[in-house]
Every structure is written in structure tokens, then in C-alpha cells.
Coordinates of C-alpha atoms in Angstrom, one line a residue:
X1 CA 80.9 106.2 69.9
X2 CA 84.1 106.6 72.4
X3 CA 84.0 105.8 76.1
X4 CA 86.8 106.7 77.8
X5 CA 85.2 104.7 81.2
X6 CA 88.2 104.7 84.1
X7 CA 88.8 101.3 85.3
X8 CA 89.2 103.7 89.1
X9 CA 86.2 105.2 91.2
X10 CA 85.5 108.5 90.4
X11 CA 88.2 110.4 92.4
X12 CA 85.9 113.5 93.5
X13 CA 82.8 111.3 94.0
X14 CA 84.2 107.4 95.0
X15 CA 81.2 106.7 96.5
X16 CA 79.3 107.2 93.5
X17 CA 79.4 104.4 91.0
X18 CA 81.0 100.7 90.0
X19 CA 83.2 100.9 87.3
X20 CA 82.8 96.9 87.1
X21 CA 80.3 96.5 85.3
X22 CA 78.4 98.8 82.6
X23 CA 74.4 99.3 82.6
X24 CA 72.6 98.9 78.9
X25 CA 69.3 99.9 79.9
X26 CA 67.1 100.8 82.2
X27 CA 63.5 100.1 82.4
X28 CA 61.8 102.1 85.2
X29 CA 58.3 102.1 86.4
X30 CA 57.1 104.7 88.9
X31 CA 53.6 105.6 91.1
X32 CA 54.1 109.0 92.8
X33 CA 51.3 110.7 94.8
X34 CA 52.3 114.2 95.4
X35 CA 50.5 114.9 98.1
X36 CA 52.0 112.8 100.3
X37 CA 55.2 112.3 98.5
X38 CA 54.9 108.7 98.1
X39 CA 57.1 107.3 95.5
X40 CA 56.8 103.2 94.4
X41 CA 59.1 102.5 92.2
X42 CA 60.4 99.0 90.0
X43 CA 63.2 98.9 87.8
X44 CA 64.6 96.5 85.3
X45 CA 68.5 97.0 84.5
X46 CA 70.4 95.2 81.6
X47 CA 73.6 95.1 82.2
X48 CA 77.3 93.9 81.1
X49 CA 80.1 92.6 83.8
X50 CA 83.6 93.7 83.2
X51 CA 87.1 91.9 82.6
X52 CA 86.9 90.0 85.8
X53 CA 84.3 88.3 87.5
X54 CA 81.3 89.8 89.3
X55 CA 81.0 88.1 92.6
X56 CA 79.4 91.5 94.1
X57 CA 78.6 95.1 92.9
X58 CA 76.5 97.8 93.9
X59 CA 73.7 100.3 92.2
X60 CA 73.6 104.2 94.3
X61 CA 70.1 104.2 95.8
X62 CA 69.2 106.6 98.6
X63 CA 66.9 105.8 102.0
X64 CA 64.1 103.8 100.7
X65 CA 62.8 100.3 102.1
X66 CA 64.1 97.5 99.1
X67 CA 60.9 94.9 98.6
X68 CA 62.9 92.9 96.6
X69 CA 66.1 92.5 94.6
X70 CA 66.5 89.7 91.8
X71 CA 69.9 89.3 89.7
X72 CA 69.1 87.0 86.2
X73 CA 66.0 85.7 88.2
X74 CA 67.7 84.3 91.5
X75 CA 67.9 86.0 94.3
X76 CA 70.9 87.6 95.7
X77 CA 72.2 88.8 99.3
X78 CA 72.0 92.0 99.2
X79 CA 72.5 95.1 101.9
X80 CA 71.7 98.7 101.9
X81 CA 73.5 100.8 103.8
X82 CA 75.0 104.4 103.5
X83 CA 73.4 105.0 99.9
X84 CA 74.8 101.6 98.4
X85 CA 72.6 98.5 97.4
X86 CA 75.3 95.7 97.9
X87 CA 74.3 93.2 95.7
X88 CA 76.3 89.6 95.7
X89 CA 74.6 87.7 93.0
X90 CA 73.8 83.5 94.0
X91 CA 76.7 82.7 91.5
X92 CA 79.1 85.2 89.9
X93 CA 78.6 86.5 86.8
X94 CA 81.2 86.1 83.8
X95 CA 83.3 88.0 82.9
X96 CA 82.1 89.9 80.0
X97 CA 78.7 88.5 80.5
X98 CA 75.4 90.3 79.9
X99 CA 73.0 90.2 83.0
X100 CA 69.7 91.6 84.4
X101 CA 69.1 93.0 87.9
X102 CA 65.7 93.8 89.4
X103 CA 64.7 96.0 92.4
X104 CA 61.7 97.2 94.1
X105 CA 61.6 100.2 96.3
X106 CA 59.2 102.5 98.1
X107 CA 59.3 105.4 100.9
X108 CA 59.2 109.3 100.4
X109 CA 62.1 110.9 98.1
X110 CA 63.9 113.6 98.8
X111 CA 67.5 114.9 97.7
X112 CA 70.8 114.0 98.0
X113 CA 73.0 115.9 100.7
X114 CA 75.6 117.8 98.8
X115 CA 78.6 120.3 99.2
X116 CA 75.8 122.6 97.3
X117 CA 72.7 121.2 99.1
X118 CA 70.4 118.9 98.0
X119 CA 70.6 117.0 95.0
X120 CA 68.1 115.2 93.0
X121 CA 64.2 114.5 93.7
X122 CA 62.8 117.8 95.1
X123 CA 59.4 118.2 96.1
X124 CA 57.4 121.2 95.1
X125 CA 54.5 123.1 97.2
X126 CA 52.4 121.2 93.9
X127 CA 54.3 118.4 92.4
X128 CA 58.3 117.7 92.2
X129 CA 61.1 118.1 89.5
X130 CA 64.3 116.2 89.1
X131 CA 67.7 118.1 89.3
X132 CA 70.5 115.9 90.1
X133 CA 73.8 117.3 88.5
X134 CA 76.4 115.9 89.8
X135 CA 75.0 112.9 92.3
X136 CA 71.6 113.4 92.7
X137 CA 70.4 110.6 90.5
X138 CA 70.2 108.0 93.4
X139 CA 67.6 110.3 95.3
X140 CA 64.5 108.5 92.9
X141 CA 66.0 105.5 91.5
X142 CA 68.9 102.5 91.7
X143 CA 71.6 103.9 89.1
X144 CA 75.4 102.9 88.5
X145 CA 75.8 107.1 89.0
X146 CA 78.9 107.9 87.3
X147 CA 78.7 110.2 84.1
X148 CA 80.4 107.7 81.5
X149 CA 77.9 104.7 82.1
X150 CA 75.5 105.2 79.8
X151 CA 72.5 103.8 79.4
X152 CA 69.5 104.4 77.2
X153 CA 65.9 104.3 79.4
X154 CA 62.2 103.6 79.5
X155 CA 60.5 105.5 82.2
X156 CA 56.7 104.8 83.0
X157 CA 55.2 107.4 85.3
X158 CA 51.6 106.7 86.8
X159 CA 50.6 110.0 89.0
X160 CA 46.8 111.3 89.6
X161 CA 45.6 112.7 85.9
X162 CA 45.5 116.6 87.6
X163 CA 49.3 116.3 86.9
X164 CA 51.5 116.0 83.7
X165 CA 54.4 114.6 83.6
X166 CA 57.7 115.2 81.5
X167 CA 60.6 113.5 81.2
X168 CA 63.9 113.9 78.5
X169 CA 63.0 111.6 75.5
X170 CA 59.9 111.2 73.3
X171 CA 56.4 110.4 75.1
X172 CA 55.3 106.8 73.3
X173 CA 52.1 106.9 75.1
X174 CA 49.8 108.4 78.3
X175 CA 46.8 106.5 79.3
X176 CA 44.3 107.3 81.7
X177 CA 42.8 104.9 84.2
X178 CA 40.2 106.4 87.0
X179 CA 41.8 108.8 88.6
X180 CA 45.6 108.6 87.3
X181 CA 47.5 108.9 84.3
X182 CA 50.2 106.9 83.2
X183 CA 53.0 108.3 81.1
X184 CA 55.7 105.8 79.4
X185 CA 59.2 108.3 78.0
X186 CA 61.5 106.2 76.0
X187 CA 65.3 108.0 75.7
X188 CA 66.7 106.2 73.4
X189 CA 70.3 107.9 73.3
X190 CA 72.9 106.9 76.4
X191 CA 72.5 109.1 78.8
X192 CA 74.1 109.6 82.3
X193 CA 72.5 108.9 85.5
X194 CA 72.6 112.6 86.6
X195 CA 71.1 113.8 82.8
X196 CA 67.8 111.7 83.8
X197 CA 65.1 114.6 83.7
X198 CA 61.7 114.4 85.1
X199 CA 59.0 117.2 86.1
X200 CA 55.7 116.5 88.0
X201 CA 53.2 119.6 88.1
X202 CA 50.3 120.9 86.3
X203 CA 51.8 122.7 83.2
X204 CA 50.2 123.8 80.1
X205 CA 52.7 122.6 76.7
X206 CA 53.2 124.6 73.9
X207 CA 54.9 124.2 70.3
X208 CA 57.9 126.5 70.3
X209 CA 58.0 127.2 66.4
X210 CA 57.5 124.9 63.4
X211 CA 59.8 122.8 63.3
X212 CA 59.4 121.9 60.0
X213 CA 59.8 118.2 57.8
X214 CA 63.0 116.8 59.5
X215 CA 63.5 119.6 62.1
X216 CA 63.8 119.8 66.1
X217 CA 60.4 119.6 67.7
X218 CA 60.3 121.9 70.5
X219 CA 58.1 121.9 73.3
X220 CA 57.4 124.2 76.8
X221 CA 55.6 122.9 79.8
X222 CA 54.7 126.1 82.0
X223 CA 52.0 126.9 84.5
X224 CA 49.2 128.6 82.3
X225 CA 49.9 131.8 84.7
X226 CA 53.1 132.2 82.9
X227 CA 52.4 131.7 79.0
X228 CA 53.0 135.6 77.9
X229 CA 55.9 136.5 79.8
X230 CA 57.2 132.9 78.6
X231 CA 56.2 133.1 74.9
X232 CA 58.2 136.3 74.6
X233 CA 61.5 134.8 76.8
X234 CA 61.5 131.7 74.6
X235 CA 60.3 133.4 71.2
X236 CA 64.1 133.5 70.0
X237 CA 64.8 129.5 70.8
X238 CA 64.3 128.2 67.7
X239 CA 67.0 130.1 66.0
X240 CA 69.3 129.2 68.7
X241 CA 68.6 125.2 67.4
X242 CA 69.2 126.6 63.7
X243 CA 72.5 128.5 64.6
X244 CA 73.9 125.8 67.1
X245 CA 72.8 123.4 64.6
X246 CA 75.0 125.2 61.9
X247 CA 77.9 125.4 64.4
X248 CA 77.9 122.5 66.2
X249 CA 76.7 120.1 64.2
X250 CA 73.1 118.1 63.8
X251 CA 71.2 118.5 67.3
X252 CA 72.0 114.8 68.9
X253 CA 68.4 113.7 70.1
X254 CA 65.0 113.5 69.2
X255 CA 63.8 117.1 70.1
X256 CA 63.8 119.3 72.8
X257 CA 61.8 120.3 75.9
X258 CA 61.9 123.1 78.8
X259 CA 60.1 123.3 81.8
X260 CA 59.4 126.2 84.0
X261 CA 58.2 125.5 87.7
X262 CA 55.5 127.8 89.7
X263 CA 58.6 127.9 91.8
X264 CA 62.1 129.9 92.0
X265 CA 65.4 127.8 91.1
X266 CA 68.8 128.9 92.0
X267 CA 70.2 127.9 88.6
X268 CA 67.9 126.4 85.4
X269 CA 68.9 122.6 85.3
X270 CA 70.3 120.9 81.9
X271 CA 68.8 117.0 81.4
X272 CA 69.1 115.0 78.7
X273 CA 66.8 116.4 75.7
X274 CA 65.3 118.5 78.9
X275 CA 66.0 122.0 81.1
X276 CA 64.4 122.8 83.9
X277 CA 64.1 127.0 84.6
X278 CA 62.3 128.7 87.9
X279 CA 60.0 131.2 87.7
X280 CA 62.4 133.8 88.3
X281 CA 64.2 132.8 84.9
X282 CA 60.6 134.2 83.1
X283 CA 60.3 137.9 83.6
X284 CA 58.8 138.8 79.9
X285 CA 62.0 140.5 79.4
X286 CA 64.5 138.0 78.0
X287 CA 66.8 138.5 81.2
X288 CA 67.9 135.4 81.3
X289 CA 67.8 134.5 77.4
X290 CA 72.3 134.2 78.1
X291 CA 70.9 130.9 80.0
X292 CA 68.3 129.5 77.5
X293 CA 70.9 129.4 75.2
X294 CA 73.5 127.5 78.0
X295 CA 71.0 124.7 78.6
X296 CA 70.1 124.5 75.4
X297 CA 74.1 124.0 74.0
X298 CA 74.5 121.6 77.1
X299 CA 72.3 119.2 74.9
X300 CA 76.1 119.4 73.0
X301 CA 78.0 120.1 75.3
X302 CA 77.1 117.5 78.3
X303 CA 74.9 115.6 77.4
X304 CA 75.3 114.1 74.0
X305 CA 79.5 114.2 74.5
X306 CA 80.2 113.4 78.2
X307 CA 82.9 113.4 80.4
X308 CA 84.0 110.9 81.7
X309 CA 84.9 111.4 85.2
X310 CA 83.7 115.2 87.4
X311 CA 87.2 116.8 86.8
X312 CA 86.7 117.4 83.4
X313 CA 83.5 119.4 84.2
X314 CA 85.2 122.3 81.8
X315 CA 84.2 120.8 78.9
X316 CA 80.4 121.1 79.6
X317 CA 80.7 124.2 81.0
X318 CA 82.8 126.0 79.2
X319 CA 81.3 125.2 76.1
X320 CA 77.8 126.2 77.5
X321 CA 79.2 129.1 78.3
X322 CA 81.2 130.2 75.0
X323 CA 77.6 129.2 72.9
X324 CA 76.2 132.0 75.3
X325 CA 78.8 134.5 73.3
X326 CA 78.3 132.9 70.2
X327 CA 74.4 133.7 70.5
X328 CA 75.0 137.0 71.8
X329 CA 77.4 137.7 68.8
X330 CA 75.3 136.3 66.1
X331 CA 71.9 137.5 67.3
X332 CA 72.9 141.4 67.7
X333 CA 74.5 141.7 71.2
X334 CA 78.1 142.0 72.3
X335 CA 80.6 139.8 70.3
X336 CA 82.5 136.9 71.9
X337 CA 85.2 139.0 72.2
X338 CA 84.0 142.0 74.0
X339 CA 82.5 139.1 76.0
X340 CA 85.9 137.5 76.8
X341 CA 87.4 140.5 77.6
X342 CA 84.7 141.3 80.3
X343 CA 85.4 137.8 81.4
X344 CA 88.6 138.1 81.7
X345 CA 88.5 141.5 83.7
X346 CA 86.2 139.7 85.9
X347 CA 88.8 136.6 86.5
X348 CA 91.7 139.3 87.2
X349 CA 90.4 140.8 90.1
X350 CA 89.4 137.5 91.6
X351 CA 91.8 134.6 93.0
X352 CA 94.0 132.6 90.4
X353 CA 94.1 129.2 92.4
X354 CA 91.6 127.3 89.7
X355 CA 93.2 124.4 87.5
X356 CA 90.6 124.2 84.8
X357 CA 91.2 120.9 84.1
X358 CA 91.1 119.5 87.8
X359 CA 89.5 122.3 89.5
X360 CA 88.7 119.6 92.5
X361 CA 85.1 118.5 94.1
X362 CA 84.7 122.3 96.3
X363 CA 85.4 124.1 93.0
X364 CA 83.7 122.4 90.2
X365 CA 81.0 124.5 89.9
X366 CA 82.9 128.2 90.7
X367 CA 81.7 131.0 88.9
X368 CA 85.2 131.0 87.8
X369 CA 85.2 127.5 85.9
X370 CA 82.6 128.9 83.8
X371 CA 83.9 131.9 82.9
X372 CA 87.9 130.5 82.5
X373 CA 86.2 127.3 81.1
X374 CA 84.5 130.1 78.0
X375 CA 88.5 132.0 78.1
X376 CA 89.6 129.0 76.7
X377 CA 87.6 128.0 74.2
X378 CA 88.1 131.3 72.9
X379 CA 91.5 130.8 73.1
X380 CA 91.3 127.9 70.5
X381 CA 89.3 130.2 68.5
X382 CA 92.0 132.3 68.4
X383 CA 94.7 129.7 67.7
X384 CA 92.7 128.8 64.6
X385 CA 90.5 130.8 63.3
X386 CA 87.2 130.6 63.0
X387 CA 87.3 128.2 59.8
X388 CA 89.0 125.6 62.2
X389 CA 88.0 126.1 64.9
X390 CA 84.1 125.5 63.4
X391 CA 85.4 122.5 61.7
X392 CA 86.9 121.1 64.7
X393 CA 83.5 121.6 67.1
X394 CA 81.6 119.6 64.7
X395 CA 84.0 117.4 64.2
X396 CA 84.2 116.8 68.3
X397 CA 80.6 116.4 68.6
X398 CA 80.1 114.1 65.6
X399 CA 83.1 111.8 66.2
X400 CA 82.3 111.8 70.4
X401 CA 78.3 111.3 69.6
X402 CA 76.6 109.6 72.5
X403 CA 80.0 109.3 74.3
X404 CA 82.5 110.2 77.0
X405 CA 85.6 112.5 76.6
X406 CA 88.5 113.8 79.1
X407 CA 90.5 117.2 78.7
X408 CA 93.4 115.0 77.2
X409 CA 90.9 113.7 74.7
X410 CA 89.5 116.9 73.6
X411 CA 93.3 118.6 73.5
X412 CA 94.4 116.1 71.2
X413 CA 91.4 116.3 69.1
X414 CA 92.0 120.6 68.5
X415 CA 95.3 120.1 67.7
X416 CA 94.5 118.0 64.6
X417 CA 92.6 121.1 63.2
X418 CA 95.9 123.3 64.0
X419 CA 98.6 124.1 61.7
X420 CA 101.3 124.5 64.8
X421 CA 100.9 122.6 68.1
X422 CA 98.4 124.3 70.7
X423 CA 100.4 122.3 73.3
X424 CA 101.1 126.3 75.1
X425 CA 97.7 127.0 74.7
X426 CA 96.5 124.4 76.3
X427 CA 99.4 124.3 79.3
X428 CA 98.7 128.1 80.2
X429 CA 94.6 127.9 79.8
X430 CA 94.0 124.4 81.4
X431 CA 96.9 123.0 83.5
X432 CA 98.1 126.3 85.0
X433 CA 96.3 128.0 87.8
X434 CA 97.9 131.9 86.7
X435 CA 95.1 133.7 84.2
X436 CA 96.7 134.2 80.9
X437 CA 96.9 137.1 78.8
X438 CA 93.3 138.1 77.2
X439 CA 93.4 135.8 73.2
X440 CA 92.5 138.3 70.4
X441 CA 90.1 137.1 67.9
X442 CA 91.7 138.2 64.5
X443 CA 89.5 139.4 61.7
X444 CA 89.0 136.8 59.2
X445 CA 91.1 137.6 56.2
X446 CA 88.7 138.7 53.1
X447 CA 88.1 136.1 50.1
X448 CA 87.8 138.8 48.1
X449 CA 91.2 141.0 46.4
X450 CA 91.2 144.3 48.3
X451 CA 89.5 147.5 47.5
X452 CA 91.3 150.7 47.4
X453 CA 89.2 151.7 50.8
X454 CA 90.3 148.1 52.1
X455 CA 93.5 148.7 51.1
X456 CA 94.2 152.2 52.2

């Protein structure tokens, strides 16, 4: 597993995590009432200092009231101002050294202000769901929120037994007390802060195929009102996970869950081993199956390989976005090319100010990034053909399994599979803001000796 953590605060979110220390594990225990949005919540973090000493550090943790903070046992000073939990521990920890921190909080969650609104805990009209790509994370629970620090995590969930919760990872066990249920999710993979899934409602869980002896299992959690309309929209899921599977490589977790809320989204939501999708993403019609397959190669894309810092968002996006070609081409619809080339009709008539590879914070999530971000994939597909160029995607997500990855990492890494340098490639598709010329897939070259019709 490579970490490519920066020693420097995130430059588009500074604000928003230590690079000081690194987290292990979290161990989170939670008591939400939805009714009158009442969240209690205890956490348990194991972590490691860095190179130097750890006289203070801080977790992200939004506007709750702190009941108490412990650091290996002792208590600390702490403060909590502006987002941060300031935490000076009663001695400094060593550098290197492994150490636990503790906090209590309580109050009523609600999301992160953003550039794109709010981020993170959102309260529904009949439970609440978790979106918190990029900083949303600290709206529900003290995190080190930057995308390389990656921790596995235990989340216990005790809500009235009316509800159901999910969460990414494999449920290890739900018992009911009374009037409440308590559900315990253990994600064993690291996973970032923001890639912490969780869904609150009254949803009805189906099995999305047979998965088989050693295959994905696959579940949805949808409001009963919505099983037809979903059970035709999702009916082609399972042979995404076989064909991503065959290009990308094994899929990286345990299995696999969507929700859909009773309510509309903007955007569905990737989390780890979890996506989120509103109502208006189920219409019985498979109008948004291009985005089913997007979360779903986020699990890839994202989540299992991570960036390590937000300006290198291209690499979950665009790679989200080229699997939504590759399922259109292998499943009957318009090929990645014809694809492309509407893309890149699209990105010609629109403003050519966008570095790919450092689109900066008011542009990371353009339509443009997406679409540019899937141009240049294709563009390596181009440069190498498709025999490469599959090679070299399940080489990236094998070798970068359960880690964190920059531009630089990911250019150096295609250009191993290449028989001449893709350094132009690269320069024109990433670092330059000017759109280049359309790439041109070219027909694979037959493994057979031509026919005379071939031929002719």
C-alpha cells in the first residue's frame, strides 16, 4: 500500500486536517433520535505521531458541546473553536509513538458550510444520510479530515428500531433493546474521513443478484414505495461488478451497498463500499444507469486508490467518468469513442481556463473536470492500446490498493506500460489549460492473418 501523505496542509482545504500525526482506527459509537435530531456520540481513535514531537494537534469537529476529551488516559487542555478540537496532550507524545485519544460529544448535526452548500450530516423529513465529499466528515464526528489519512472504522449506531441503518462495511451484528436498535458496521479497509457512509431511514434491503461462492454481495436499501421502478434501474448492476471486475481488477472491499432516499439529491453520493442516490435517480427507466455505474467504479476509483491531497480530484473523477463509457460500450450503447467525441464537442464551446491537474478549490467539481478528466483517460487509451492500457488500470489499482496517489504518481505509473514516453500526452491533457485535439481510438489489429474481404 502507497501513501503519498504531504508533510503541508491541504492547500485548497488548510483548515481541514493535521498532517502530524496519522489516525489507525476509529472506534465510533452513536445514539441519534431523528425526531429531534439529537446526536450523542463517543469515539475511540488510535493513532500514530509523526517525525517530531506531538505537543498539540487537532481532530475537525463541527459545533457540538465536548463532554470530555482524554489522550492515552490523561486529560489534556483542549479548545474548540472555529471547527478545530485543539488538543495539547499533559505530556507530548513521541515521536513515532502510537497513541489513543477519546472524545465525547452531543448537540444537533447539521452540515458543513461549503463553496457548494452544505456538506456532511443532513437531516431528512424521516431520518438523515451522510454526504460529506470533500469536508463534510466533521459535521457527525471528530476526524483528522484529509483524504490520505486513512483509517479503518467500527461504527455502532443505536437509533429507535422503526429505522435501519446502513453504513459502508459489513454489518457484524444489530440487536434490539426496547424500543431501539443497535447496529455495529466494521470497515475494515482505510478509508478517508469524507468516504465514511451512513444512512438513517426506514428502507426495505434487497439482494441485487447472486453473488455466487466468492463473489460481490450486493445489497439495496430503498423505501418499499420504490422497489419496481428500483429493481428495473439496478437490474443491470451486477454485470457492471463482473465487467469492472474484468477491467479493473478484483473489486477492493467486502461487497457493495446503495441507498435510495424518499428524498431528491442533487448528485448520488460515492462512500466507501456505499452510494447514496435520490429519488429522482429511480424513474423505472434506467435514466440515470450512466451514474450507477460512476459510483459504483468510484469504489476503484476514489475510494480504494485515493488521492492524496483535493487537487488531484481528476483521478476519481475522471476515471468514474471514463467506466461510464466503458459500460455504455460494452453493454450495447454508444462506444467510448463516440462518447469522447461528444465530450469533447461539449468542452469546445465552453471556457478553456481548467488545469486538470490543479483545477483549484472553486473548480474541483466543474462539469468540465469530469468530462476533460474522461478526455484524458481516453487519451491513454489511445497512446496504448487497449492491451496496455487494461494492463496498466489493473496494475494501478492492484499496486495503489488501499492507498493514496497524486497526478505525478499515476503519470509515471502509464508510462511504464508505454513503448514511447506519454510525457506530451500528459503535458497537453493535464498541465495545459488549451483543450487538445479529439484522441482516436485505433482498431485493435486482428490476431488472426487477413482474409481476402479483410484484406481488400
Amino acid at each position: 500500500m502507497a501513501v503519498q501523505q504531504s508533510a503541508a496542509a491541504d492547500p485548497y482545504f488548510p483548515e481541514h486536517g493535521d498532517p502530524r500525526y496519522r489516525v489507525h482506527r476509529y472506534e465510533i459509537t452513536l445514539d441519534y433520535r431523528p425526531g429531534p435530531n439529537r446526536l450523542g456520540g463517543a469515539v475511540r481513535i488510535n493513532a500514530i505521531a509523526g517525525r517530531s514531537p506531538l505537543a498539540e494537534f487537532f481532530l475537525n469537529l463541527s459545533d457540538f458541546r465536548i463532554g470530555r476529551v482524554r489522550v492515552d488516559g490523561r486529560q489534556p487542555h483542549y479548545t474548540h473553536r472555529g471547527g478545530r478540537l485543539r488538543i495539547r496532550p499533559a505530556k507530548p507524545v513521541r515521536p513515532g509513538a502510537a497513541f489513543t485519544v477519546e472524545v465525547h460529544w452531543s448537540g444537533n448535526p447539521k452540515p458543513v458550510n461549503s463553496p457548494w452548500g452544505g456538506l456532511g450530516w443532513e437531516e431528512l423529513e424521516d431520518g438523515a444520510l451522510v454526504a460529506s465529499q470533500p469536508i463534510g466528515a466533521p459535521s457527525w464526528y471528530p476526524c483528522n479530515d484529509r483524504p490520505a489519512d486513512k483509517a479503518s472504522y467500527q461504527i455502532s449506531v443505536t437509533t429507535p428500531s422503526a429505522y435501519a441503518v446502513v453504513a459502508g462495511g459489513r454489518l457484524l451484528t444489530r440487536t434490539t433493546r426496547a424500543s431501539t436498535t443497535t447496529w455495529v458496521y466494521e470497515q475494515a479497509a482505510p478509508t478517508s474521513s469524507y468516504l465514511v457512509g451512513l444512512a438513517i431511514g426506514k428502507y426495505q434491503t434487497v439482494l441485487l443478484g447472486d453473488p455466487g461462492p466468492g463473489g460481490v454481495p450486493q445489497h439495496g436499501h430503498i423505501p418499499a414505495h420504490l422497489l419496481p421502478e428500483f429493481s428495473r434501474d439496478f437490474a443491470r448492476q451486477p454485470r457492471m461488478m463482473d465487467l469492472f471486475q474484468e477491467l479493473f481488477g478484483p473489486y477492493p472491499f467486502e461487497e457493495y451497498a446503495v441507498v435510495v432516499t424518499d428524498e431528491e439529491l442533487d448528485v448520488p453520493v460515492e462512500a466507501q463500499g456505499l452510494s447514496l442516490f435520490g429519488a429522482n435517480h429511480v424513474d423505472g427507466a434506467r435514466g440515470s444507469e450512466r451514474l450507477v455505474a460512476h459510483e459504483l467504479a468510484h469504489q476503484w476509483f476514489g475510494n480504494s486508490v485515493s488521492i492524496a491531497d483535493w487537487r488531484h480530484i481528476w483521478l476519481n473523477e475522471g476515471f468514474a467518468k471514463y467506466a461510464e463509457w466503458l459500460w455504455s460500450e460494452r453493454s450495447g450503447g454508444r462506444s467510448a469513442q463516440q462518447l469522447a467525441a461528444a465530450a469533447h464537442r461539449l468542452l469546445s464551446s465552453q471556457p478553456q481556463d481548467l488545469k486538470l491537474a490543479d483545477p483549484g478549490r472553486k473548480t474541483m467539481f466543474d462539469d468540465r473536470l469530469y468530462e476533460r478528466g474522461g478526455l484524458a483517460v481516453h487519451a491513454v487509451r489511445c497512446a496504448l492500446g487497449d492491451d496496455a492500457f487494461f494492463r496498466m488500470l489493473r496494475g494501478w489499482t492492484g499496486l495503489h490498493r488501499g492507498g493514496a496517489v497524486t497526478s505525478a504518481t499515476f503519470t509515471a505509473h502509464a508510462n511504464r506500460y508505454a513503448d514511447e514516453p506519454l510525457d506530451d500526452v500528459f503535458d497537453a491533457w493535464l498541465y495545459r489549460t488549451a483543450l487538445p485535439a479529439l484522441p482516436t481510438l485505433v482498431p485493435a489489429r486482428p490476431t488472426h492473418p487477413p482474409t481476402n474481404a479483410e484484406s481488400a
